[in-house]
Amino acid sequence: MKLLPVTPEAIAEAAAALRRGELVAFPTETVYGLGADARNPDAVQSIFAAKGRPANHPLIVHLPDAVRLGDWASEVPELAYQLAEAFWPGPLTLILKRSSLASDLVTGDQDTVGLRVPGHPAALALLRAFGDGVAAPSANRFGRISPTRAEHVLAELGERVGLILDGGASQIGLESTILDLSGGKARVLRPGGIRLEALAAVLGYRPEVVKKAEARASGTLKSHYAPCTPARLVSAAELDELGGSSRVGVLSRREEPAAFAGVWKTLPSDAEGYAYTLYAALRDLDALGLGQLYLEAVPTTDAWLAVRDRLRRATTPALEEAQVP
Ligand code: TXA
Ligand code: MG
């Protein structure tokens, strides 16, 4: 396994590895991705093996530019180009009817494909050097917290990946917003880096946020993005009553109370700052081998929608994932 800082040479090496059918982990502005040549079935297959991910979970195809939409999707509504114009490169994934290029393996046998042009300069440089679609889920083991730094990828995948490009911390820190354009009205399948009101400004209406999508859309499994330590979502009042023992970890936006006995992490009080630090903070707490984590609830406003979604998933018992077919 090689971990390389982002340089023109490293980008060229990574593009060559993709062409040979190898896996490359690379930074995006949302989280790190585990990439493979989307046209190479063996390469795509090895993503599932490295992640320990069931084969019927669809992958996002990352593209160097919106011009390629028509290659990977069989129908590209005008709206898709308008959204691409407004938000790409950036943290928006569009679900469209797939073309024959998008294989069953990439799409998890669905008749749609997820497409995104990421905003991170290293991701764009890699995609341009490679020149076509790169299938890439988040670079973590299945069901675990997404990596927002190269060292997280190393901790998750180790020798399962040949090359990791280190582009520093992902600027956004939560996964992309997934917008389904394959049906009638646009619907949000996963809240993320692009806010609803920003989408509404282009759509002309506020998209519905789908609560219970098909179980196979893995980001919609309840216990995705979960730490190993049992974690509960609690109100500020509940947290105050807990008192805390040395075996307890807390994520809060408030300062640590004077008498607190456990491990207290204070996260930024604004939604962007919180999102940026959330996964690394969860990972740090998880690594301490504590008995219980308490995640303090965040505001119920739109700005916090994606963070709320991830906190909910992180605090669902890990058992549920195994129960989903
Ligand atoms: O920000 C992101 O989207 C990151 C970076 C690396 O781009 N990628 C990411 O990939 O989060 P992944 O595989 O961890 O999550 C992608 C989500 C999954 O929940 C998957 O089920 C859903 O996208 N998805 C992909 N294709 C889909 C499709 N055709 N229909 C419905 N959901 C789809
Ligand atoms: Mg993921």
Short mmCIF file of C-alpha atoms and ligand atoms in Angstrom, two decimals:
data_model
loop_
_atom_site.label_atom_id
_atom_site.label_comp_id
_atom_site.label_asym_id
_atom_site.label_seq_id
_atom_site.Cartn_x
_atom_site.Cartn_y
_atom_site.Cartn_z
CA MET A 1 0.00 0.00 0.00
CA LYS A 2 1.26 3.42 -1.00
CA LEU A 3 0.14 6.71 0.51
CA LEU A 4 1.08 9.64 -1.71
CA PRO A 5 0.58 13.39 -1.27
CA VAL A 6 -1.24 14.95 -4.24
CA THR A 7 1.30 15.94 -6.90
CA PRO A 8 1.05 15.79 -10.71
CA GLU A 9 3.19 12.63 -10.60
CA ALA A 10 0.93 11.00 -8.02
CA ILE A 11 -2.16 11.85 -10.09
CA ALA A 12 -0.56 10.27 -13.18
CA GLU A 13 0.39 7.19 -11.17
CA ALA A 14 -3.16 6.91 -9.77
CA ALA A 15 -4.73 7.26 -13.24
CA ALA A 16 -2.42 4.53 -14.55
CA ALA A 17 -3.40 2.27 -11.65
CA LEU A 18 -7.09 2.81 -12.46
CA ARG A 19 -6.39 1.91 -16.10
CA ARG A 20 -4.75 -1.33 -14.93
CA GLY A 21 -7.94 -2.19 -13.06
CA GLU A 22 -6.55 -1.40 -9.60
CA LEU A 23 -8.23 0.40 -6.73
CA VAL A 24 -7.29 3.98 -5.83
CA ALA A 25 -8.55 5.84 -2.77
CA PHE A 26 -8.82 9.57 -3.42
CA PRO A 27 -10.01 12.69 -1.61
CA THR A 28 -13.27 14.38 -2.51
CA GLU A 29 -14.77 17.48 -0.92
CA THR A 30 -17.37 15.30 0.85
CA VAL A 31 -15.50 12.17 2.02
CA TYR A 32 -12.71 9.97 0.59
CA GLY A 33 -13.75 7.61 -2.21
CA LEU A 34 -12.53 4.13 -3.13
CA GLY A 35 -12.29 4.30 -6.91
CA ALA A 36 -12.17 1.81 -9.77
CA ASP A 37 -12.57 2.02 -13.55
CA ALA A 38 -16.37 2.01 -13.84
CA ARG A 39 -16.19 0.16 -17.20
CA ASN A 40 -14.05 -2.67 -15.83
CA PRO A 41 -16.22 -5.34 -14.14
CA ASP A 42 -13.28 -7.00 -12.34
CA ALA A 43 -12.10 -3.67 -10.99
CA VAL A 44 -15.61 -2.75 -9.81
CA GLN A 45 -15.96 -6.20 -8.26
CA SER A 46 -12.84 -5.61 -6.20
CA ILE A 47 -14.45 -2.52 -4.61
CA PHE A 48 -17.13 -4.74 -3.09
CA ALA A 49 -14.50 -7.19 -1.84
CA ALA A 50 -12.34 -4.45 -0.27
CA LYS A 51 -15.32 -2.87 1.48
CA GLY A 52 -17.05 -6.07 2.47
CA ARG A 53 -20.12 -4.60 0.79
CA PRO A 54 -23.02 -6.71 -0.55
CA ALA A 55 -23.01 -6.75 -4.36
CA ASN A 56 -26.52 -5.36 -4.77
CA HIS A 57 -25.59 -1.93 -3.37
CA PRO A 58 -25.20 0.59 -6.21
CA LEU A 59 -22.08 2.74 -6.64
CA ILE A 60 -21.80 6.38 -7.67
CA VAL A 61 -19.97 6.96 -10.95
CA HIS A 62 -17.70 10.01 -10.69
CA LEU A 63 -17.23 11.95 -13.91
CA PRO A 64 -14.68 14.58 -15.00
CA ASP A 65 -17.44 16.86 -16.37
CA ALA A 66 -21.17 17.10 -17.06
CA VAL A 67 -20.61 16.48 -20.78
CA ARG A 68 -20.33 12.77 -19.93
CA LEU A 69 -23.85 12.64 -18.47
CA GLY A 70 -25.18 11.44 -21.80
CA ASP A 71 -22.69 8.55 -21.90
CA TRP A 72 -23.78 7.07 -18.58
CA ALA A 73 -27.46 8.01 -18.58
CA SER A 74 -29.93 7.01 -21.27
CA GLU A 75 -32.19 10.00 -20.66
CA VAL A 76 -30.81 13.32 -19.47
CA PRO A 77 -33.61 15.77 -18.70
CA GLU A 78 -32.86 19.46 -19.20
CA LEU A 79 -33.19 19.80 -15.42
CA ALA A 80 -30.14 17.57 -14.93
CA TYR A 81 -28.02 19.96 -16.97
CA GLN A 82 -29.39 22.93 -15.03
CA LEU A 83 -28.51 21.26 -11.72
CA ALA A 84 -25.09 20.30 -13.05
CA GLU A 85 -24.55 23.90 -14.12
CA ALA A 86 -25.53 25.16 -10.68
CA PHE A 87 -23.78 22.62 -8.45
CA TRP A 88 -21.02 20.75 -10.32
CA PRO A 89 -18.25 20.29 -9.60
CA GLY A 90 -19.71 19.75 -6.14
CA PRO A 91 -21.46 17.59 -3.54
CA LEU A 92 -24.53 16.60 -5.56
CA THR A 93 -25.24 13.11 -6.94
CA LEU A 94 -27.91 12.80 -9.63
CA ILE A 95 -29.86 9.57 -10.11
CA LEU A 96 -30.82 9.11 -13.77
CA LYS A 97 -32.00 6.31 -16.02
CA ARG A 98 -28.88 4.30 -16.82
CA SER A 99 -27.29 3.72 -20.22
CA SER A 100 -25.77 0.38 -21.27
CA LEU A 101 -22.35 1.66 -20.07
CA ALA A 102 -23.60 1.51 -16.49
CA SER A 103 -23.34 -2.21 -15.71
CA ASP A 104 -25.51 -4.26 -13.36
CA LEU A 105 -22.59 -4.39 -10.97
CA VAL A 106 -22.30 -0.60 -10.78
CA THR A 107 -26.03 -0.01 -10.50
CA GLY A 108 -26.83 -2.93 -8.21
CA ASP A 109 -29.18 -4.26 -10.92
CA GLN A 110 -31.34 -1.12 -10.78
CA ASP A 111 -32.42 0.68 -13.96
CA THR A 112 -30.83 3.92 -12.71
CA VAL A 113 -27.28 5.18 -12.13
CA GLY A 114 -25.84 7.71 -9.67
CA LEU A 115 -23.57 10.33 -11.25
CA ARG A 116 -21.46 13.09 -9.72
CA VAL A 117 -18.68 15.51 -10.70
CA PRO A 118 -16.79 16.06 -7.42
CA GLY A 119 -15.37 19.45 -6.45
CA HIS A 120 -12.05 18.50 -4.85
CA PRO A 121 -9.17 19.61 -7.12
CA ALA A 122 -7.34 16.28 -6.65
CA ALA A 123 -10.47 14.27 -7.52
CA LEU A 124 -11.03 16.40 -10.62
CA ALA A 125 -7.39 16.11 -11.65
CA LEU A 126 -7.56 12.32 -11.28
CA LEU A 127 -10.83 12.07 -13.24
CA ARG A 128 -9.45 14.27 -16.02
CA ALA A 129 -6.23 12.27 -16.21
CA PHE A 130 -8.22 9.03 -16.28
CA GLY A 131 -10.68 10.50 -18.73
CA ASP A 132 -13.88 8.61 -17.89
CA GLY A 133 -16.17 7.31 -15.16
CA VAL A 134 -14.72 6.17 -11.83
CA ALA A 135 -17.04 4.12 -9.65
CA ALA A 136 -16.41 5.08 -6.04
CA PRO A 137 -18.21 4.50 -2.78
CA SER A 138 -16.89 6.04 0.42
CA ALA A 139 -13.55 4.42 1.28
CA ASN A 140 -14.64 2.67 4.47
CA ARG A 141 -15.57 -0.89 5.36
CA PHE A 142 -19.28 -1.53 4.83
CA GLY A 143 -21.54 0.12 7.39
CA ARG A 144 -18.76 2.11 9.05
CA ILE A 145 -18.05 5.82 9.38
CA SER A 146 -16.94 7.45 6.12
CA PRO A 147 -13.31 8.61 6.00
CA THR A 148 -12.63 12.35 5.80
CA ARG A 149 -8.82 12.04 5.92
CA ALA A 150 -6.27 9.78 4.25
CA GLU A 151 -5.28 8.23 7.58
CA HIS A 152 -8.92 7.18 8.10
CA VAL A 153 -8.79 5.30 4.79
CA LEU A 154 -5.58 3.62 5.88
CA ALA A 155 -7.20 2.58 9.17
CA GLU A 156 -10.28 1.24 7.35
CA LEU A 157 -8.78 -0.53 4.35
CA GLY A 158 -5.03 -0.94 4.92
CA GLU A 159 -3.60 -3.37 2.39
CA ARG A 160 -6.97 -3.81 0.70
CA VAL A 161 -6.16 -0.73 -1.39
CA GLY A 162 -2.98 -0.30 -3.46
CA LEU A 163 -2.78 3.49 -3.52
CA ILE A 164 -4.19 6.28 -1.36
CA LEU A 165 -3.94 9.90 -2.51
CA ASP A 166 -3.62 12.16 0.51
CA GLY A 167 -5.39 15.46 -0.15
CA GLY A 168 -5.84 16.51 3.48
CA ALA A 169 -9.18 16.80 5.26
CA SER A 170 -12.35 16.73 3.12
CA GLN A 171 -13.73 20.28 3.17
CA ILE A 172 -17.39 19.34 3.69
CA GLY A 173 -17.06 16.17 5.74
CA LEU A 174 -20.46 14.58 4.96
CA GLU A 175 -21.48 12.69 1.83
CA SER A 176 -23.11 14.25 -1.20
CA THR A 177 -26.79 15.06 -1.47
CA ILE A 178 -28.44 12.35 -3.62
CA LEU A 179 -31.21 13.68 -5.85
CA ASP A 180 -33.37 11.23 -7.79
CA LEU A 181 -34.39 12.61 -11.19
CA SER A 182 -35.43 9.26 -12.63
CA GLY A 183 -39.12 9.56 -11.77
CA GLY A 184 -41.54 12.46 -11.80
CA LYS A 185 -40.63 15.13 -9.31
CA ALA A 186 -37.08 15.33 -8.01
CA ARG A 187 -36.68 13.62 -4.63
CA VAL A 188 -33.83 13.69 -2.13
CA LEU A 189 -32.69 10.13 -1.28
CA ARG A 190 -29.91 11.30 1.04
CA PRO A 191 -29.48 14.82 2.45
CA GLY A 192 -25.88 16.01 2.18
CA GLY A 193 -23.52 18.74 1.07
CA ILE A 194 -26.11 20.71 -0.95
CA ARG A 195 -28.93 22.29 1.06
CA LEU A 196 -32.61 21.85 0.18
CA GLU A 197 -33.15 25.56 -0.29
CA ALA A 198 -30.29 25.70 -2.80
CA LEU A 199 -31.90 22.82 -4.73
CA ALA A 200 -35.31 24.49 -4.49
CA ALA A 201 -33.90 27.63 -6.12
CA VAL A 202 -33.12 25.62 -9.27
CA LEU A 203 -36.01 23.15 -9.12
CA GLY A 204 -38.65 25.78 -8.47
CA TYR A 205 -40.03 23.65 -5.64
CA ARG A 206 -38.83 22.10 -2.41
CA PRO A 207 -37.95 18.47 -3.13
CA GLU A 208 -39.47 15.76 -0.99
CA VAL A 209 -36.94 14.04 1.27
CA VAL A 210 -37.54 10.31 0.98
CA LYS A 211 -37.72 8.72 4.43
CA LYS A 212 -37.69 5.06 3.60
CA ALA A 213 -36.01 4.33 0.31
CA GLU A 214 -35.29 0.79 -0.81
CA ALA A 215 -33.07 -1.04 1.62
CA ARG A 216 -30.48 -1.74 -1.06
CA ALA A 217 -29.60 1.97 -1.33
CA SER A 218 -27.01 1.41 1.36
CA GLY A 219 -26.78 5.01 2.51
CA THR A 220 -30.41 4.65 3.48
CA LEU A 221 -29.87 1.66 5.76
CA LYS A 222 -30.64 2.92 9.21
CA SER A 223 -27.43 1.89 10.90
CA HIS A 224 -25.03 3.11 8.25
CA TYR A 225 -22.23 5.49 9.26
CA ALA A 226 -22.14 3.89 12.70
CA PRO A 227 -19.40 3.72 15.32
CA CYS A 228 -18.74 0.34 16.98
CA THR A 229 -19.35 1.74 20.45
CA PRO A 230 -23.06 1.82 21.31
CA ALA A 231 -24.27 5.37 20.68
CA ARG A 232 -27.46 7.15 21.73
CA LEU A 233 -28.97 10.39 20.56
CA VAL A 234 -29.91 12.51 23.58
CA SER A 235 -31.37 15.96 24.25
CA ALA A 236 -29.32 18.56 26.11
CA ALA A 237 -31.52 18.04 29.18
CA GLU A 238 -30.98 14.25 29.14
CA LEU A 239 -27.27 14.79 28.81
CA ASP A 240 -27.21 17.09 31.84
CA GLU A 241 -28.89 14.42 33.94
CA LEU A 242 -26.42 11.70 32.96
CA GLY A 243 -23.55 13.03 35.01
CA GLY A 244 -21.24 10.70 33.17
CA SER A 245 -18.68 8.09 34.11
CA SER A 246 -15.16 7.65 32.79
CA ARG A 247 -16.54 5.04 30.35
CA VAL A 248 -18.77 7.55 28.58
CA GLY A 249 -18.03 9.70 25.53
CA VAL A 250 -20.03 12.78 24.52
CA LEU A 251 -20.34 14.84 21.35
CA SER A 252 -21.89 18.22 22.08
CA ARG A 253 -21.83 21.80 20.88
CA ARG A 254 -21.51 23.01 24.46
CA GLU A 255 -18.39 23.33 26.56
CA GLU A 256 -17.47 20.46 28.86
CA PRO A 257 -19.17 20.80 32.26
CA ALA A 258 -16.75 21.21 35.16
CA ALA A 259 -17.46 17.90 36.89
CA PHE A 260 -17.71 15.68 33.81
CA ALA A 261 -15.90 12.37 34.30
CA GLY A 262 -15.94 10.94 30.76
CA VAL A 263 -14.55 12.09 27.41
CA TRP A 264 -16.29 15.23 26.17
CA LYS A 265 -15.81 16.60 22.68
CA THR A 266 -17.10 20.06 21.82
CA LEU A 267 -17.98 20.50 18.15
CA PRO A 268 -18.55 23.81 16.33
CA SER A 269 -21.97 25.40 16.84
CA ASP A 270 -22.59 26.11 13.13
CA ALA A 271 -23.81 23.33 10.82
CA GLU A 272 -20.91 23.55 8.34
CA GLY A 273 -18.25 23.51 11.04
CA TYR A 274 -20.01 20.65 12.81
CA ALA A 275 -20.27 18.58 9.62
CA TYR A 276 -16.59 19.16 8.89
CA THR A 277 -15.51 17.69 12.24
CA LEU A 278 -18.25 15.11 12.95
CA TYR A 279 -16.81 11.93 11.40
CA ALA A 280 -13.27 12.48 12.72
CA ALA A 281 -14.67 13.17 16.20
CA LEU A 282 -16.83 10.02 16.10
CA ARG A 283 -13.85 8.00 14.91
CA ASP A 284 -11.66 9.38 17.73
CA LEU A 285 -14.29 8.58 20.35
CA ASP A 286 -14.85 5.13 18.87
CA ALA A 287 -11.14 4.34 19.10
CA LEU A 288 -11.10 4.90 22.87
CA GLY A 289 -13.02 1.69 23.55
CA LEU A 290 -15.59 3.41 25.77
CA GLY A 291 -18.77 1.70 26.94
CA GLN A 292 -21.28 4.24 25.64
CA LEU A 293 -21.43 7.34 23.44
CA TYR A 294 -24.01 10.10 23.80
CA LEU A 295 -24.54 12.38 20.81
CA GLU A 296 -26.36 15.57 21.71
CA ALA A 297 -29.23 16.43 19.36
CA VAL A 298 -28.74 19.37 16.99
CA PRO A 299 -31.23 22.04 15.80
CA THR A 300 -34.20 20.94 13.70
CA THR A 301 -33.63 23.59 11.01
CA ASP A 302 -32.87 22.84 7.33
CA ALA A 303 -29.22 23.81 7.73
CA TRP A 304 -28.77 20.81 10.05
CA LEU A 305 -30.75 18.28 7.97
CA ALA A 306 -27.75 16.23 6.76
CA VAL A 307 -26.07 16.26 10.18
CA ARG A 308 -29.34 15.15 11.84
CA ASP A 309 -29.66 12.34 9.33
CA ARG A 310 -26.13 11.06 10.08
CA LEU A 311 -26.57 11.34 13.86
CA ARG A 312 -29.75 9.28 13.58
CA ARG A 313 -27.99 6.57 11.61
CA ALA A 314 -24.95 6.54 13.91
CA THR A 315 -27.20 5.96 16.91
CA THR A 316 -29.26 3.07 15.53
CA PRO A 317 -28.27 -0.32 16.99
CA ALA A 318 -25.78 -2.01 14.67
CA LEU A 319 -27.95 -5.13 14.67
CA GLU A 320 -30.44 -3.65 12.22
CA GLU A 321 -27.99 -3.56 9.36
CA ALA A 322 -27.59 -7.33 9.49
CA GLN A 323 -31.34 -7.74 9.38
CA VAL A 324 -31.84 -5.84 6.13
CA PRO A 325 -31.95 -8.30 3.19
O1 TXA B 1 -20.15 12.10 -1.26
C1 TXA B 1 -20.34 11.01 -1.77
O2 TXA B 1 -21.37 10.72 -2.39
C2 TXA B 1 -19.22 9.96 -1.61
C3 TXA B 1 -18.00 10.42 -2.41
C4 TXA B 1 -16.89 9.41 -2.42
O3 TXA B 1 -18.40 10.77 -3.71
N1 TXA B 1 -19.65 8.68 -2.06
C5 TXA B 1 -20.52 7.93 -1.35
O4 TXA B 1 -20.72 6.67 -1.91
O5 TXA B 1 -21.05 8.31 -0.33
P1 TXA B 1 -21.45 5.50 -1.13
O6 TXA B 1 -21.42 4.33 -2.05
O7 TXA B 1 -20.83 5.33 0.19
O8 TXA B 1 -22.90 6.00 -1.02
C6 TXA B 1 -23.59 6.22 -2.22
C7 TXA B 1 -25.03 6.10 -2.01
C8 TXA B 1 -25.45 4.73 -1.53
O9 TXA B 1 -26.41 4.91 -0.51
C9 TXA B 1 -26.06 4.14 -2.76
O10 TXA B 1 -27.03 3.18 -2.45
C10 TXA B 1 -26.66 5.36 -3.41
O11 TXA B 1 -25.68 6.31 -3.25
N2 TXA B 1 -26.89 5.12 -4.84
C11 TXA B 1 -25.97 4.92 -5.80
N3 TXA B 1 -26.55 4.67 -6.98
C12 TXA B 1 -27.89 4.71 -6.75
C13 TXA B 1 -29.03 4.51 -7.57
N4 TXA B 1 -28.93 4.21 -8.87
N5 TXA B 1 -30.24 4.62 -7.00
C14 TXA B 1 -30.36 4.91 -5.68
N6 TXA B 1 -29.32 5.10 -4.86
C15 TXA B 1 -28.10 5.01 -5.37
MG MG B 2 -20.65 5.00 2.11
#
